[in-house]
Amino acid sequence: MHCFEGPDWLHLKRGRECFPRGPLVKVDPLGRCAAVLVYGLQLIVLKAAEASSGLVGEDSSLNAGPATASRIESSYIVGLRDLDMKHVKDFIFLNVILHEQELTWAGRVSWKHHTCMISALSINTTLKQHPLIWSAINLPHDAYKLLVVPSPIGGVLVICANTIHDHSQSASCVLALNNFAVPVDGR
């Protein structure tokens, strides 16, 4: 059992008491590890003890059967603020994080509207390292969800209110969903 509350873990909050949402938990599709976004600033990576059993069952698709359990071998904390990632909105297990460098709102959109970005990390649970592989900037402020694009195409879809963005390490494209889509500067 891993516990990240109490006086030993107060440094994770960085002096804050209120947070916009609770912890966000995601599991690697292959069951090798899980990650928990806590306090909006820290990503806790939990490594599964046995790679063969993993953190997901044989048939992990929406079934009504009993849930499987796995033992967690180790954990480590990725300080997202140290990687200059603020205001995290979502993450997926391509190890891609959707975050906003500077907050904006509806009244400020005419001046500052492309404030989100995605960053892809290579998480190594054995060495407890997480180097940045690639990133994409100038995503709309209203980006709110990431979806995995499976192999062989690969990449990530960024879902926004007026657009859908497809990004990978080598290419990117945008699909406007309506007339309110704002073109990205420099494209």
Short mmCIF file of C-alpha atoms in Angstrom, two decimals:
data_model
loop_
_atom_site.label_atom_id
_atom_site.label_comp_id
_atom_site.label_asym_id
_atom_site.label_seq_id
_atom_site.Cartn_x
_atom_site.Cartn_y
_atom_site.Cartn_z
CA MET A 1 0.00 0.00 0.00
CA HIS A 2 1.31 3.41 -0.94
CA CYS A 3 0.10 6.48 0.93
CA PHE A 4 0.88 10.02 -0.19
CA GLU A 5 -0.93 11.90 2.57
CA GLY A 6 0.06 13.09 6.00
CA PRO A 7 2.89 15.25 7.33
CA ASP A 8 5.61 13.39 5.39
CA TRP A 9 4.02 14.32 2.08
CA LEU A 10 3.01 17.97 2.66
CA HIS A 11 5.72 19.09 0.21
CA LEU A 12 3.62 17.62 -2.63
CA LYS A 13 0.96 20.30 -2.10
CA ARG A 14 3.52 23.13 -2.41
CA GLY A 15 1.68 25.19 0.21
CA ARG A 16 -1.74 24.94 -1.44
CA GLU A 17 -4.86 23.74 0.37
CA CYS A 18 -7.51 23.81 -2.38
CA PHE A 19 -7.33 22.00 -5.71
CA PRO A 20 -9.73 22.16 -8.67
CA ARG A 21 -10.14 18.37 -8.85
CA GLY A 22 -9.17 15.19 -7.10
CA PRO A 23 -6.52 12.69 -8.18
CA LEU A 24 -6.60 11.45 -11.79
CA VAL A 25 -5.55 7.79 -12.22
CA LYS A 26 -4.51 6.22 -15.54
CA VAL A 27 -3.14 2.72 -16.21
CA ASP A 28 -0.70 1.71 -18.93
CA PRO A 29 -2.62 -0.44 -21.49
CA LEU A 30 0.03 -3.17 -21.16
CA GLY A 31 -0.30 -3.16 -17.36
CA ARG A 32 3.33 -2.31 -16.62
CA CYS A 33 2.57 0.72 -14.48
CA ALA A 34 -0.03 3.25 -13.46
CA ALA A 35 0.19 6.97 -12.88
CA VAL A 36 -1.71 9.25 -10.52
CA LEU A 37 -1.89 13.01 -11.01
CA VAL A 38 -2.12 14.47 -7.52
CA TYR A 39 -2.46 18.09 -6.46
CA GLY A 40 -2.31 19.11 -10.14
CA LEU A 41 1.47 19.34 -9.88
CA GLN A 42 2.83 15.85 -9.21
CA LEU A 43 2.66 12.65 -11.26
CA ILE A 44 3.18 9.56 -9.14
CA VAL A 45 4.27 6.54 -11.21
CA LEU A 46 3.45 3.14 -9.71
CA LYS A 47 5.37 0.18 -11.18
CA ALA A 48 3.69 -3.25 -11.26
CA ALA A 49 5.63 -6.00 -9.47
CA GLU A 50 5.12 -8.64 -12.17
CA ALA A 51 5.17 -7.54 -15.78
CA SER A 52 3.37 -10.70 -16.86
CA SER A 53 0.32 -10.13 -14.65
CA GLY A 54 0.39 -6.34 -14.84
CA LEU A 55 -2.20 -3.89 -13.58
CA VAL A 56 -4.92 -4.83 -16.10
CA GLY A 57 -6.67 -8.15 -16.50
CA GLU A 58 -6.73 -10.39 -19.57
CA ASP A 59 -10.00 -8.90 -20.77
CA SER A 60 -9.91 -5.37 -19.41
CA SER A 61 -12.53 -4.03 -21.81
CA LEU A 62 -15.76 -2.91 -20.21
CA ASN A 63 -16.76 -6.19 -18.64
CA ALA A 64 -18.93 -6.81 -15.62
CA GLY A 65 -16.58 -9.41 -14.16
CA PRO A 66 -14.49 -9.06 -11.02
CA ALA A 67 -11.67 -6.56 -10.98
CA THR A 68 -8.11 -7.84 -10.92
CA ALA A 69 -5.50 -6.66 -8.45
CA SER A 70 -1.75 -6.46 -8.70
CA ARG A 71 1.08 -5.74 -6.34
CA ILE A 72 2.90 -2.44 -6.75
CA GLU A 73 6.66 -2.88 -6.66
CA SER A 74 7.84 0.71 -6.38
CA SER A 75 6.76 4.25 -6.95
CA TYR A 76 8.41 7.54 -7.74
CA ILE A 77 7.26 11.12 -8.11
CA VAL A 78 7.64 13.22 -11.25
CA GLY A 79 7.58 16.89 -10.30
CA LEU A 80 5.73 18.44 -13.23
CA ARG A 81 6.49 21.98 -12.11
CA ASP A 82 10.19 21.13 -12.36
CA LEU A 83 9.54 20.22 -16.01
CA ASP A 84 7.77 23.58 -16.50
CA MET A 85 4.36 21.91 -16.80
CA LYS A 86 1.65 23.94 -15.10
CA HIS A 87 -2.13 23.59 -15.09
CA VAL A 88 -2.29 19.94 -16.21
CA LYS A 89 -5.62 19.11 -17.84
CA ASP A 90 -5.18 15.45 -18.88
CA PHE A 91 -2.59 12.75 -19.58
CA ILE A 92 -2.53 9.39 -21.33
CA PHE A 93 -0.21 6.44 -21.48
CA LEU A 94 1.70 7.32 -24.51
CA ASN A 95 3.16 9.32 -21.66
CA VAL A 96 1.69 12.51 -23.13
CA ILE A 97 0.58 15.34 -20.85
CA LEU A 98 -1.84 18.12 -21.85
CA HIS A 99 -1.07 21.29 -19.92
CA GLU A 100 -1.47 25.04 -20.10
CA GLN A 101 1.54 27.31 -19.59
CA GLU A 102 -0.50 30.42 -18.83
CA LEU A 103 -4.19 30.37 -17.97
CA THR A 104 -6.68 32.26 -20.10
CA TRP A 105 -10.45 32.65 -20.07
CA ALA A 106 -13.30 33.64 -22.38
CA GLY A 107 -12.87 37.39 -21.89
CA ARG A 108 -9.18 37.20 -22.79
CA VAL A 109 -9.43 34.83 -25.76
CA SER A 110 -9.20 37.55 -28.41
CA TRP A 111 -5.75 38.44 -27.11
CA LYS A 112 -4.43 35.07 -25.92
CA HIS A 113 -6.09 31.95 -27.32
CA HIS A 114 -3.39 29.31 -27.96
CA THR A 115 -2.10 28.64 -24.45
CA CYS A 116 -2.14 24.83 -24.23
CA MET A 117 0.58 22.40 -25.21
CA ILE A 118 1.31 18.69 -25.05
CA SER A 119 4.55 17.14 -23.86
CA ALA A 120 5.62 13.53 -24.39
CA LEU A 121 7.81 11.91 -21.76
CA SER A 122 9.71 8.63 -21.87
CA ILE A 123 9.03 7.14 -18.45
CA ASN A 124 11.61 4.61 -17.27
CA THR A 125 10.29 2.97 -14.09
CA THR A 126 13.53 1.06 -13.45
CA LEU A 127 15.87 4.06 -13.52
CA LYS A 128 13.12 6.45 -12.32
CA GLN A 129 13.84 8.86 -15.15
CA HIS A 130 11.47 10.80 -17.41
CA PRO A 131 13.18 12.74 -20.22
CA LEU A 132 11.11 14.93 -22.55
CA ILE A 133 10.91 13.39 -26.05
CA TRP A 134 8.81 15.92 -27.97
CA SER A 135 6.24 18.61 -27.45
CA ALA A 136 3.67 20.57 -29.44
CA ILE A 137 2.76 24.16 -28.61
CA ASN A 138 0.03 26.62 -29.66
CA LEU A 139 -2.96 24.39 -28.92
CA PRO A 140 -6.28 26.14 -28.20
CA HIS A 141 -7.04 27.16 -24.63
CA ASP A 142 -10.17 24.98 -24.64
CA ALA A 143 -8.30 21.69 -25.20
CA TYR A 144 -9.58 19.28 -22.60
CA LYS A 145 -9.01 15.62 -23.55
CA LEU A 146 -6.32 13.33 -24.98
CA LEU A 147 -7.01 10.10 -26.86
CA VAL A 148 -4.45 7.52 -28.01
CA VAL A 149 -4.14 6.78 -31.72
CA PRO A 150 -3.21 3.08 -31.86
CA SER A 151 -0.34 1.61 -33.88
CA PRO A 152 0.63 1.48 -36.70
CA ILE A 153 -0.36 5.15 -37.11
CA GLY A 154 0.36 6.14 -33.52
CA GLY A 155 0.20 9.52 -31.88
CA VAL A 156 -2.37 11.39 -29.86
CA LEU A 157 -5.64 13.21 -30.57
CA VAL A 158 -6.20 16.45 -28.68
CA ILE A 159 -9.92 17.18 -28.33
CA CYS A 160 -10.91 20.85 -28.15
CA ALA A 161 -14.28 22.60 -28.25
CA ASN A 162 -13.91 23.66 -31.90
CA THR A 163 -11.06 21.54 -33.28
CA ILE A 164 -9.44 18.12 -33.13
CA HIS A 165 -5.64 18.01 -33.35
CA ASP A 166 -3.64 14.93 -34.35
CA HIS A 167 -0.03 14.98 -33.12
CA SER A 168 2.86 12.57 -33.19
CA GLN A 169 6.60 12.93 -32.95
CA SER A 170 6.88 13.49 -36.71
CA ALA A 171 3.63 15.12 -37.89
CA SER A 172 0.57 17.09 -36.88
CA CYS A 173 -2.72 18.17 -38.43
CA VAL A 174 -5.87 20.02 -37.37
CA LEU A 175 -9.53 19.42 -38.17
CA ALA A 176 -11.89 22.39 -37.68
CA LEU A 177 -15.28 21.23 -36.35
CA ASN A 178 -17.17 24.49 -36.87
CA ASN A 179 -16.80 28.16 -37.85
CA PHE A 180 -15.54 29.12 -34.38
CA ALA A 181 -12.20 27.35 -34.87
CA VAL A 182 -9.38 29.89 -34.61
CA PRO A 183 -6.45 29.28 -36.99
CA VAL A 184 -3.12 28.62 -35.33
CA ASP A 185 -0.64 31.48 -35.66
CA GLY A 186 2.12 30.74 -38.13
CA ARG A 187 0.27 28.02 -40.12
#
